[in-house]
Amino acid sequence: MLPATGAPEPVVDAVVALVRASGPYDIVSLAVPGGPVWDRARPGQLLVLPGAATRGEVLPRVLWLAGVRVEPVHGTTAEVVLPVGHGLVVGAGVRLLGPLGRGFPLPAGPTPTLLIGHEGSVVPLRWLVALLRERDCPVHTVLSADDPDHHLDLGLLRRQATSVVLTDPQELPAVVAARLDDPDLEVALVVATGPLTLVREVAALALARGLTTRVAAVDPGAPVVCGTGLCGQCDLVVGNGDGGGTTAAARTVRACLDGPVVPGEWVLGAPR
Ligand code: FES
C-alpha cells in the first residue's frame, strides 16, 4: 500500500553544506531545518527549487531527493544530484520546497528486488538500495545509459547491490526480461525510474510475469515539470487495473501529486 500524500510542505531556506563530484554529476548536501517531514522522507520523493530571477531562472528546478541524514549533533541534511555546472557552492543559500509526493514503499521483509534506472534517474535508486539492504533484501540492478560515462555513482551501487548489470536503452528490454526470467534471482518486486517510455516497457515486462511493480511516473530529467500539480505535464490516463486506460473507469491522475511513485499498472495507459 502506498503512503498517503501529505499537504505541500512550505518553502524552507537551506544552505549548501558539501559538494562532491561524481563523474558528470555533483552530489550536493543541503543543510535544512530539522523536522518530522525529513524523518519520514523516502526515495522517490521530489524537491523543487523555485525559479530565482537573480539567477536568471524563470522555471522551478525539480529534483529527486537523493538522501536524507538526520543527526542530533550535525543537524539534518538533504542530498540532491545535479549535472556539473549547476552553480551552487558551499555556503550558498537555497530556497526549496519539499519533500513532495509519494516515495517507494519498503517491503516488510526480505524481498528479492530488481531495480531499473536510466542515467540521472538512478538518483532515488542509490538511496533505495541502501534501505532495501538494511531489510536483508537481495537487490539486483539494471542500469541504462546512452553514454557509459553517464552512469551515476557506479562504485557505490556495486558495493551495495547484489548485482549490477549495465546496458543501453535499446538493449534494456531484453536485458530486463532475462533478469526477470533468471530462476536464481527469484525476483518478487520490480522498481523502475527514468523516462516514461522506459518505465512503461519495464512495467509491461514485469506485470506480464505477475510481479509487483512500482515505477516513478515523473522523470525530473524531462523538461517542463513543476512537481507541484500546477502544469499538468505529468497527467496519466489510468485504467481500472487492466492497464489499458480505455475502460469506462479510466481516469486521469496527476502523477506528481498522486505519485511520483505509482503502481506499474498506472503507466500502461495511452501515451500522452
Ligand atoms: S509536473 Fe506539473 S503538474 Fe505534475
PDB file of C-alpha atoms and ligand atoms in Angstrom:
ATOM      1  CA  MET A   1       0.000   0.000   0.000  1.00  0.00           C
ATOM      2  CA  LEU A   2       1.282   3.440  -0.840  1.00  0.00           C
ATOM      3  CA  PRO A   3       1.787   6.018   1.902  1.00  0.00           C
ATOM      4  CA  ALA A   4      -0.679   8.888   1.970  1.00  0.00           C
ATOM      5  CA  THR A   5       0.186  12.107   0.199  1.00  0.00           C
ATOM      6  CA  GLY A   6       0.623  14.975   2.627  1.00  0.00           C
ATOM      7  CA  ALA A   7      -0.156  18.643   2.102  1.00  0.00           C
ATOM      8  CA  PRO A   8       2.556  20.551   0.253  1.00  0.00           C
ATOM      9  CA  GLU A   9       5.422  21.429   2.544  1.00  0.00           C
ATOM     10  CA  PRO A  10       6.336  25.112   2.875  1.00  0.00           C
ATOM     11  CA  VAL A  11       9.372  26.627   1.218  1.00  0.00           C
ATOM     12  CA  VAL A  12      12.389  26.367   3.516  1.00  0.00           C
ATOM     13  CA  ASP A  13      15.784  28.035   3.470  1.00  0.00           C
ATOM     14  CA  ALA A  14      18.694  25.621   3.074  1.00  0.00           C
ATOM     15  CA  VAL A  15      22.448  26.102   2.860  1.00  0.00           C
ATOM     16  CA  VAL A  16      24.843  24.175   0.629  1.00  0.00           C
ATOM     17  CA  ALA A  17      26.968  22.158   3.069  1.00  0.00           C
ATOM     18  CA  LEU A  18      29.002  19.937   0.737  1.00  0.00           C
ATOM     19  CA  VAL A  19      29.541  19.369  -2.988  1.00  0.00           C
ATOM     20  CA  ARG A  20      31.033  16.016  -4.055  1.00  0.00           C
ATOM     21  CA  ALA A  21      31.941  15.289  -7.672  1.00  0.00           C
ATOM     22  CA  SER A  22      30.717  12.037  -9.258  1.00  0.00           C
ATOM     23  CA  GLY A  23      31.579  11.929 -12.973  1.00  0.00           C
ATOM     24  CA  PRO A  24      29.293  14.305 -14.891  1.00  0.00           C
ATOM     25  CA  TYR A  25      27.245  14.899 -11.724  1.00  0.00           C
ATOM     26  CA  ASP A  26      27.738  16.632  -8.389  1.00  0.00           C
ATOM     27  CA  ILE A  27      26.208  15.236  -5.214  1.00  0.00           C
ATOM     28  CA  VAL A  28      25.135  18.269  -3.187  1.00  0.00           C
ATOM     29  CA  SER A  29      24.316  18.160   0.530  1.00  0.00           C
ATOM     30  CA  LEU A  30      21.943  20.848   1.770  1.00  0.00           C
ATOM     31  CA  ALA A  31      21.608  21.723   5.460  1.00  0.00           C
ATOM     32  CA  VAL A  32      17.880  22.090   6.119  1.00  0.00           C
ATOM     33  CA  PRO A  33      15.825  22.970   9.192  1.00  0.00           C
ATOM     34  CA  GLY A  34      15.047  19.721  11.001  1.00  0.00           C
ATOM     35  CA  GLY A  35      11.554  18.359  11.418  1.00  0.00           C
ATOM     36  CA  PRO A  36       9.425  15.228  11.159  1.00  0.00           C
ATOM     37  CA  VAL A  37       8.959  15.712   7.411  1.00  0.00           C
ATOM     38  CA  TRP A  38      12.607  14.765   6.932  1.00  0.00           C
ATOM     39  CA  ASP A  39      12.334  11.776   9.278  1.00  0.00           C
ATOM     40  CA  ARG A  40       9.534  10.445   7.062  1.00  0.00           C
ATOM     41  CA  ALA A  41      11.292  11.193   3.748  1.00  0.00           C
ATOM     42  CA  ARG A  42      11.965   8.303   1.403  1.00  0.00           C
ATOM     43  CA  PRO A  43      13.391   7.557  -2.042  1.00  0.00           C
ATOM     44  CA  GLY A  44      11.116   8.617  -4.875  1.00  0.00           C
ATOM     45  CA  GLN A  45      10.093  11.945  -3.371  1.00  0.00           C
ATOM     46  CA  LEU A  46      10.889  15.244  -5.070  1.00  0.00           C
ATOM     47  CA  LEU A  47      12.341  18.603  -4.121  1.00  0.00           C
ATOM     48  CA  VAL A  48      11.549  21.799  -6.010  1.00  0.00           C
ATOM     49  CA  LEU A  49      13.892  24.756  -6.159  1.00  0.00           C
ATOM     50  CA  PRO A  50      11.693  27.730  -7.104  1.00  0.00           C
ATOM     51  CA  GLY A  51      12.972  29.807 -10.025  1.00  0.00           C
ATOM     52  CA  ALA A  52      15.040  32.786  -8.933  1.00  0.00           C
ATOM     53  CA  ALA A  53      15.096  35.939 -11.068  1.00  0.00           C
ATOM     54  CA  THR A  54      18.503  36.779  -9.625  1.00  0.00           C
ATOM     55  CA  ARG A  55      19.887  33.555 -11.159  1.00  0.00           C
ATOM     56  CA  GLY A  56      18.073  34.140 -14.434  1.00  0.00           C
ATOM     57  CA  GLU A  57      15.773  31.183 -13.732  1.00  0.00           C
ATOM     58  CA  VAL A  58      12.128  31.553 -14.701  1.00  0.00           C
ATOM     59  CA  LEU A  59      11.103  27.927 -14.190  1.00  0.00           C
ATOM     60  CA  PRO A  60      11.431  25.917 -10.988  1.00  0.00           C
ATOM     61  CA  ARG A  61      14.017  23.164 -10.877  1.00  0.00           C
ATOM     62  CA  VAL A  62      12.539  19.767  -9.960  1.00  0.00           C
ATOM     63  CA  LEU A  63      14.958  17.271  -8.440  1.00  0.00           C
ATOM     64  CA  TRP A  64      14.941  13.822  -6.922  1.00  0.00           C
ATOM     65  CA  LEU A  65      15.532  13.794  -3.203  1.00  0.00           C
ATOM     66  CA  ALA A  66      18.726  11.729  -3.196  1.00  0.00           C
ATOM     67  CA  GLY A  67      19.016  11.066   0.522  1.00  0.00           C
ATOM     68  CA  VAL A  68      18.369  12.462   3.982  1.00  0.00           C
ATOM     69  CA  ARG A  69      20.598  12.322   7.019  1.00  0.00           C
ATOM     70  CA  VAL A  70      19.257  13.291  10.449  1.00  0.00           C
ATOM     71  CA  GLU A  71      21.960  13.655  13.108  1.00  0.00           C
ATOM     72  CA  PRO A  72      21.442  15.047  16.608  1.00  0.00           C
ATOM     73  CA  VAL A  73      24.765  16.936  16.567  1.00  0.00           C
ATOM     74  CA  HIS A  74      25.213  17.985  12.948  1.00  0.00           C
ATOM     75  CA  GLY A  75      21.553  18.547  12.119  1.00  0.00           C
ATOM     76  CA  THR A  76      19.574  17.488   9.083  1.00  0.00           C
ATOM     77  CA  THR A  77      20.917  17.363   5.551  1.00  0.00           C
ATOM     78  CA  ALA A  78      19.106  16.579   2.317  1.00  0.00           C
ATOM     79  CA  GLU A  79      21.051  15.365  -0.702  1.00  0.00           C
ATOM     80  CA  VAL A  80      20.406  16.170  -4.370  1.00  0.00           C
ATOM     81  CA  VAL A  81      22.300  15.258  -7.538  1.00  0.00           C
ATOM     82  CA  LEU A  82      22.894  17.876 -10.218  1.00  0.00           C
ATOM     83  CA  PRO A  83      24.742  17.883 -13.533  1.00  0.00           C
ATOM     84  CA  VAL A  84      28.042  19.712 -13.218  1.00  0.00           C
ATOM     85  CA  GLY A  85      27.771  23.434 -13.889  1.00  0.00           C
ATOM     86  CA  HIS A  86      24.816  23.964 -11.525  1.00  0.00           C
ATOM     87  CA  GLY A  87      26.436  26.989  -9.879  1.00  0.00           C
ATOM     88  CA  LEU A  88      25.805  26.002  -6.252  1.00  0.00           C
ATOM     89  CA  VAL A  89      28.801  26.499  -3.981  1.00  0.00           C
ATOM     90  CA  VAL A  90      29.371  25.600  -0.335  1.00  0.00           C
ATOM     91  CA  GLY A  91      27.779  28.216   1.898  1.00  0.00           C
ATOM     92  CA  ALA A  92      25.251  29.402  -0.688  1.00  0.00           C
ATOM     93  CA  GLY A  93      21.651  29.813   0.409  1.00  0.00           C
ATOM     94  CA  VAL A  94      18.978  27.837  -1.450  1.00  0.00           C
ATOM     95  CA  ARG A  95      15.206  28.019  -1.137  1.00  0.00           C
ATOM     96  CA  LEU A  96      13.474  24.682  -1.614  1.00  0.00           C
ATOM     97  CA  LEU A  97      10.075  23.065  -1.427  1.00  0.00           C
ATOM     98  CA  GLY A  98       9.643  19.507  -0.251  1.00  0.00           C
ATOM     99  CA  PRO A  99       9.945  16.659   0.168  1.00  0.00           C
ATOM    100  CA  LEU A 100       6.957  16.247  -2.154  1.00  0.00           C
ATOM    101  CA  GLY A 101       4.857  13.305  -3.282  1.00  0.00           C
ATOM    102  CA  ARG A 102       4.840   9.605  -2.544  1.00  0.00           C
ATOM    103  CA  GLY A 103       8.079   7.674  -2.387  1.00  0.00           C
ATOM    104  CA  PHE A 104       8.751   3.977  -2.858  1.00  0.00           C
ATOM    105  CA  PRO A 105       7.072   1.763  -0.238  1.00  0.00           C
ATOM    106  CA  LEU A 106       9.509  -0.546   1.504  1.00  0.00           C
ATOM    107  CA  PRO A 107       8.785  -4.269   1.834  1.00  0.00           C
ATOM    108  CA  ALA A 108       8.128  -5.549   5.345  1.00  0.00           C
ATOM    109  CA  GLY A 109      10.532  -8.466   4.957  1.00  0.00           C
ATOM    110  CA  PRO A 110      13.391  -9.735   2.785  1.00  0.00           C
ATOM    111  CA  THR A 111      12.151  -9.426  -0.797  1.00  0.00           C
ATOM    112  CA  PRO A 112      14.297 -10.099  -3.880  1.00  0.00           C
ATOM    113  CA  THR A 113      14.037  -6.863  -5.833  1.00  0.00           C
ATOM    114  CA  LEU A 114      15.072  -5.763  -9.319  1.00  0.00           C
ATOM    115  CA  LEU A 115      15.771  -2.032  -9.705  1.00  0.00           C
ATOM    116  CA  ILE A 116      15.976  -0.495 -13.179  1.00  0.00           C
ATOM    117  CA  GLY A 117      17.086   3.075 -13.870  1.00  0.00           C
ATOM    118  CA  HIS A 118      18.453   5.304 -16.598  1.00  0.00           C
ATOM    119  CA  GLU A 119      21.382   7.746 -16.166  1.00  0.00           C
ATOM    120  CA  GLY A 120      20.496  10.558 -13.697  1.00  0.00           C
ATOM    121  CA  SER A 121      17.152   8.935 -12.859  1.00  0.00           C
ATOM    122  CA  VAL A 122      19.103   6.386 -10.829  1.00  0.00           C
ATOM    123  CA  VAL A 123      19.265   9.044  -8.061  1.00  0.00           C
ATOM    124  CA  PRO A 124      16.450   7.631  -5.873  1.00  0.00           C
ATOM    125  CA  LEU A 125      17.603   4.061  -6.523  1.00  0.00           C
ATOM    126  CA  ARG A 126      21.006   4.749  -4.908  1.00  0.00           C
ATOM    127  CA  TRP A 127      19.152   5.528  -1.671  1.00  0.00           C
ATOM    128  CA  LEU A 128      16.592   2.752  -2.111  1.00  0.00           C
ATOM    129  CA  VAL A 129      19.323   0.114  -2.487  1.00  0.00           C
ATOM    130  CA  ALA A 130      20.683   1.021   0.941  1.00  0.00           C
ATOM    131  CA  LEU A 131      17.250   0.856   2.607  1.00  0.00           C
ATOM    132  CA  LEU A 132      16.433  -2.482   0.966  1.00  0.00           C
ATOM    133  CA  ARG A 133      19.768  -3.959   2.027  1.00  0.00           C
ATOM    134  CA  GLU A 134      19.025  -2.848   5.624  1.00  0.00           C
ATOM    135  CA  ARG A 135      15.935  -5.071   5.309  1.00  0.00           C
ATOM    136  CA  ASP A 136      18.014  -8.022   4.050  1.00  0.00           C
ATOM    137  CA  CYS A 137      16.534  -7.794   0.550  1.00  0.00           C
ATOM    138  CA  PRO A 138      18.663  -9.183  -2.296  1.00  0.00           C
ATOM    139  CA  VAL A 139      18.848  -6.186  -4.651  1.00  0.00           C
ATOM    140  CA  HIS A 140      19.657  -6.649  -8.335  1.00  0.00           C
ATOM    141  CA  THR A 141      20.045  -3.644 -10.616  1.00  0.00           C
ATOM    142  CA  VAL A 142      19.922  -2.982 -14.355  1.00  0.00           C
ATOM    143  CA  LEU A 143      21.322   0.433 -15.201  1.00  0.00           C
ATOM    144  CA  SER A 144      20.861   2.035 -18.606  1.00  0.00           C
ATOM    145  CA  ALA A 145      22.768   4.911 -20.180  1.00  0.00           C
ATOM    146  CA  ASP A 146      23.143   6.310 -23.693  1.00  0.00           C
ATOM    147  CA  ASP A 147      26.760   7.090 -22.830  1.00  0.00           C
ATOM    148  CA  PRO A 148      28.619   4.744 -20.431  1.00  0.00           C
ATOM    149  CA  ASP A 149      30.173   7.810 -18.772  1.00  0.00           C
ATOM    150  CA  HIS A 150      26.698   8.920 -17.686  1.00  0.00           C
ATOM    151  CA  HIS A 151      26.126   6.085 -15.235  1.00  0.00           C
ATOM    152  CA  LEU A 152      25.699   7.621 -11.781  1.00  0.00           C
ATOM    153  CA  ASP A 153      27.745   6.555  -8.755  1.00  0.00           C
ATOM    154  CA  LEU A 154      28.547   3.061 -10.029  1.00  0.00           C
ATOM    155  CA  GLY A 155      31.113   2.477  -7.297  1.00  0.00           C
ATOM    156  CA  LEU A 156      28.527   2.948  -4.546  1.00  0.00           C
ATOM    157  CA  LEU A 157      25.958   0.780  -6.319  1.00  0.00           C
ATOM    158  CA  ARG A 158      28.472  -2.002  -6.935  1.00  0.00           C
ATOM    159  CA  ARG A 159      29.344  -2.018  -3.227  1.00  0.00           C
ATOM    160  CA  GLN A 160      25.726  -2.139  -2.070  1.00  0.00           C
ATOM    161  CA  ALA A 161      23.713  -4.067  -4.656  1.00  0.00           C
ATOM    162  CA  THR A 162      23.753  -7.848  -5.003  1.00  0.00           C
ATOM    163  CA  SER A 163      24.341  -7.479  -8.743  1.00  0.00           C
ATOM    164  CA  VAL A 164      24.750  -4.638 -11.245  1.00  0.00           C
ATOM    165  CA  VAL A 165      24.133  -5.075 -14.975  1.00  0.00           C
ATOM    166  CA  LEU A 166      24.907  -2.200 -17.349  1.00  0.00           C
ATOM    167  CA  THR A 167      23.106  -1.703 -20.641  1.00  0.00           C
ATOM    168  CA  ASP A 168      21.730   0.943 -23.008  1.00  0.00           C
ATOM    169  CA  PRO A 169      18.109   1.905 -23.750  1.00  0.00           C
ATOM    170  CA  GLN A 170      17.975  -0.230 -26.909  1.00  0.00           C
ATOM    171  CA  GLU A 171      19.075  -3.419 -25.146  1.00  0.00           C
ATOM    172  CA  LEU A 172      17.257  -2.689 -21.907  1.00  0.00           C
ATOM    173  CA  PRO A 173      14.002  -4.631 -22.567  1.00  0.00           C
ATOM    174  CA  ALA A 174      15.877  -7.817 -23.470  1.00  0.00           C
ATOM    175  CA  VAL A 175      18.233  -7.447 -20.501  1.00  0.00           C
ATOM    176  CA  VAL A 176      15.368  -6.850 -18.068  1.00  0.00           C
ATOM    177  CA  ALA A 177      13.417  -9.816 -19.459  1.00  0.00           C
ATOM    178  CA  ALA A 178      16.458 -12.054 -18.994  1.00  0.00           C
ATOM    179  CA  ARG A 179      16.911 -10.917 -15.395  1.00  0.00           C
ATOM    180  CA  LEU A 180      13.213 -11.428 -14.621  1.00  0.00           C
ATOM    181  CA  ASP A 181      13.354 -14.922 -16.099  1.00  0.00           C
ATOM    182  CA  ASP A 182      16.541 -15.911 -14.253  1.00  0.00           C
ATOM    183  CA  PRO A 183      15.389 -18.504 -11.688  1.00  0.00           C
ATOM    184  CA  ASP A 184      18.396 -17.751  -9.477  1.00  0.00           C
ATOM    185  CA  LEU A 185      17.144 -14.214  -8.822  1.00  0.00           C
ATOM    186  CA  GLU A 186      13.574 -15.136  -7.748  1.00  0.00           C
ATOM    187  CA  VAL A 187      12.534 -11.507  -8.301  1.00  0.00           C
ATOM    188  CA  ALA A 188       9.350 -10.594  -6.407  1.00  0.00           C
ATOM    189  CA  LEU A 189       9.373  -6.792  -6.677  1.00  0.00           C
ATOM    190  CA  VAL A 190      10.290  -4.616  -9.674  1.00  0.00           C
ATOM    191  CA  VAL A 191      11.107  -0.900  -9.403  1.00  0.00           C
ATOM    192  CA  ALA A 192      11.886   1.448 -12.290  1.00  0.00           C
ATOM    193  CA  THR A 193      12.831   5.101 -12.736  1.00  0.00           C
ATOM    194  CA  GLY A 194      13.577   7.009 -15.914  1.00  0.00           C
ATOM    195  CA  PRO A 195      11.803   8.337 -18.987  1.00  0.00           C
ATOM    196  CA  LEU A 196       8.151   7.311 -19.209  1.00  0.00           C
ATOM    197  CA  THR A 197       8.801   5.146 -22.263  1.00  0.00           C
ATOM    198  CA  LEU A 198      11.386   3.181 -20.281  1.00  0.00           C
ATOM    199  CA  VAL A 199       9.308   2.670 -17.144  1.00  0.00           C
ATOM    200  CA  ARG A 200       6.338   1.695 -19.321  1.00  0.00           C
ATOM    201  CA  GLU A 201       8.429  -1.010 -21.040  1.00  0.00           C
ATOM    202  CA  VAL A 202       9.640  -2.313 -17.692  1.00  0.00           C
ATOM    203  CA  ALA A 203       6.139  -2.298 -16.209  1.00  0.00           C
ATOM    204  CA  ALA A 204       4.782  -4.283 -19.146  1.00  0.00           C
ATOM    205  CA  LEU A 205       7.523  -6.915 -18.787  1.00  0.00           C
ATOM    206  CA  ALA A 206       7.108  -7.230 -15.024  1.00  0.00           C
ATOM    207  CA  LEU A 207       3.324  -7.258 -14.973  1.00  0.00           C
ATOM    208  CA  ALA A 208       3.225  -9.878 -17.743  1.00  0.00           C
ATOM    209  CA  ARG A 209       5.079 -12.091 -15.268  1.00  0.00           C
ATOM    210  CA  GLY A 210       2.671 -11.283 -12.442  1.00  0.00           C
ATOM    211  CA  LEU A 211       5.222  -9.317 -10.415  1.00  0.00           C
ATOM    212  CA  THR A 212       4.505  -6.425  -8.060  1.00  0.00           C
ATOM    213  CA  THR A 213       5.780  -3.330  -9.844  1.00  0.00           C
ATOM    214  CA  ARG A 214       6.369   0.226  -8.679  1.00  0.00           C
ATOM    215  CA  VAL A 215       7.595   2.909 -11.054  1.00  0.00           C
ATOM    216  CA  ALA A 216       8.271   6.633 -10.960  1.00  0.00           C
ATOM    217  CA  ALA A 217       5.746   8.258 -13.312  1.00  0.00           C
ATOM    218  CA  VAL A 218       7.583  11.584 -13.243  1.00  0.00           C
ATOM    219  CA  ASP A 219      11.129  11.972 -14.525  1.00  0.00           C
ATOM    220  CA  PRO A 220      12.796  15.182 -13.349  1.00  0.00           C
ATOM    221  CA  GLY A 221      15.156  14.767 -16.299  1.00  0.00           C
ATOM    222  CA  ALA A 222      12.275  15.621 -18.640  1.00  0.00           C
ATOM    223  CA  PRO A 223      11.638  19.297 -19.457  1.00  0.00           C
ATOM    224  CA  VAL A 224       8.827  21.450 -18.069  1.00  0.00           C
ATOM    225  CA  VAL A 225       7.819  19.718 -14.900  1.00  0.00           C
ATOM    226  CA  CYS A 226       6.679  21.806 -11.959  1.00  0.00           C
ATOM    227  CA  GLY A 227       6.448  18.964  -9.428  1.00  0.00           C
ATOM    228  CA  THR A 228       3.651  20.740  -7.561  1.00  0.00           C
ATOM    229  CA  GLY A 229       0.496  19.895  -9.519  1.00  0.00           C
ATOM    230  CA  LEU A 230       0.233  23.158 -11.458  1.00  0.00           C
ATOM    231  CA  CYS A 231       1.377  22.497 -15.029  1.00  0.00           C
ATOM    232  CA  GLY A 232      -0.476  19.277 -15.917  1.00  0.00           C
ATOM    233  CA  GLN A 233       2.507  17.932 -17.882  1.00  0.00           C
ATOM    234  CA  CYS A 234       2.598  14.749 -15.843  1.00  0.00           C
ATOM    235  CA  ASP A 235      -1.051  13.688 -16.233  1.00  0.00           C
ATOM    236  CA  LEU A 236      -1.590   9.968 -16.831  1.00  0.00           C
ATOM    237  CA  VAL A 237      -4.640   8.184 -18.189  1.00  0.00           C
ATOM    238  CA  VAL A 238      -5.157   5.238 -15.879  1.00  0.00           C
ATOM    239  CA  GLY A 239      -7.458   2.280 -16.416  1.00  0.00           C
ATOM    240  CA  ASN A 240      -9.287   0.383 -13.696  1.00  0.00           C
ATOM    241  CA  GLY A 241      -6.433  -2.001 -13.127  1.00  0.00           C
ATOM    242  CA  ASP A 242      -6.215  -3.605 -16.558  1.00  0.00           C
ATOM    243  CA  GLY A 243      -3.519  -1.192 -17.651  1.00  0.00           C
ATOM    244  CA  GLY A 244      -5.321  -0.305 -20.860  1.00  0.00           C
ATOM    245  CA  GLY A 245      -6.563   3.131 -19.926  1.00  0.00           C
ATOM    246  CA  THR A 246      -9.532   2.588 -22.221  1.00  0.00           C
ATOM    247  CA  THR A 247     -12.237   1.214 -19.959  1.00  0.00           C
ATOM    248  CA  ALA A 248     -15.270   3.092 -18.720  1.00  0.00           C
ATOM    249  CA  ALA A 249     -13.473   3.520 -15.410  1.00  0.00           C
ATOM    250  CA  ALA A 250     -10.408   5.159 -16.994  1.00  0.00           C
ATOM    251  CA  ARG A 251      -9.432   8.366 -15.250  1.00  0.00           C
ATOM    252  CA  THR A 252      -6.683  10.942 -15.329  1.00  0.00           C
ATOM    253  CA  VAL A 253      -4.263  11.233 -12.432  1.00  0.00           C
ATOM    254  CA  ARG A 254      -1.690  13.942 -11.835  1.00  0.00           C
ATOM    255  CA  ALA A 255       1.460  11.901 -11.415  1.00  0.00           C
ATOM    256  CA  CYS A 256       3.470  14.362  -9.332  1.00  0.00           C
ATOM    257  CA  LEU A 257       0.665  14.592  -6.768  1.00  0.00           C
ATOM    258  CA  ASP A 258      -0.703  11.038  -6.886  1.00  0.00           C
ATOM    259  CA  GLY A 259       2.877   9.733  -7.276  1.00  0.00           C
ATOM    260  CA  PRO A 260       5.529  10.210  -8.426  1.00  0.00           C
ATOM    261  CA  VAL A 261       5.807   6.558  -7.391  1.00  0.00           C
ATOM    262  CA  VAL A 262       2.794   4.643  -8.705  1.00  0.00           C
ATOM    263  CA  PRO A 263       1.830   1.027  -9.355  1.00  0.00           C
ATOM    264  CA  GLY A 264       3.216  -0.167 -12.690  1.00  0.00           C
ATOM    265  CA  GLU A 265      -0.323  -0.673 -13.991  1.00  0.00           C
ATOM    266  CA  TRP A 266      -0.850   3.091 -13.958  1.00  0.00           C
ATOM    267  CA  VAL A 267       1.692   3.812 -16.699  1.00  0.00           C
ATOM    268  CA  LEU A 268       0.333   1.298 -19.192  1.00  0.00           C
ATOM    269  CA  GLY A 269      -2.381   3.648 -20.431  1.00  0.00           C
ATOM    270  CA  ALA A 270      -2.326   5.603 -23.672  1.00  0.00           C
ATOM    271  CA  PRO A 271       0.853   7.675 -24.196  1.00  0.00           C
ATOM    272  CA  ARG A 272       0.437  11.403 -23.629  1.00  0.00           C
TER     273      ARG A 272
HETATM  274  S1  FES B   1       4.779  18.089 -13.031  1.00  0.00           S
HETATM  275 FE1  FES B   1       3.472  19.836 -13.213  1.00  0.00          FE
HETATM  276  S2  FES B   1       1.513  19.072 -12.623  1.00  0.00           S
HETATM  277 FE2  FES B   1       2.876  17.397 -12.292  1.00  0.00          FE
END
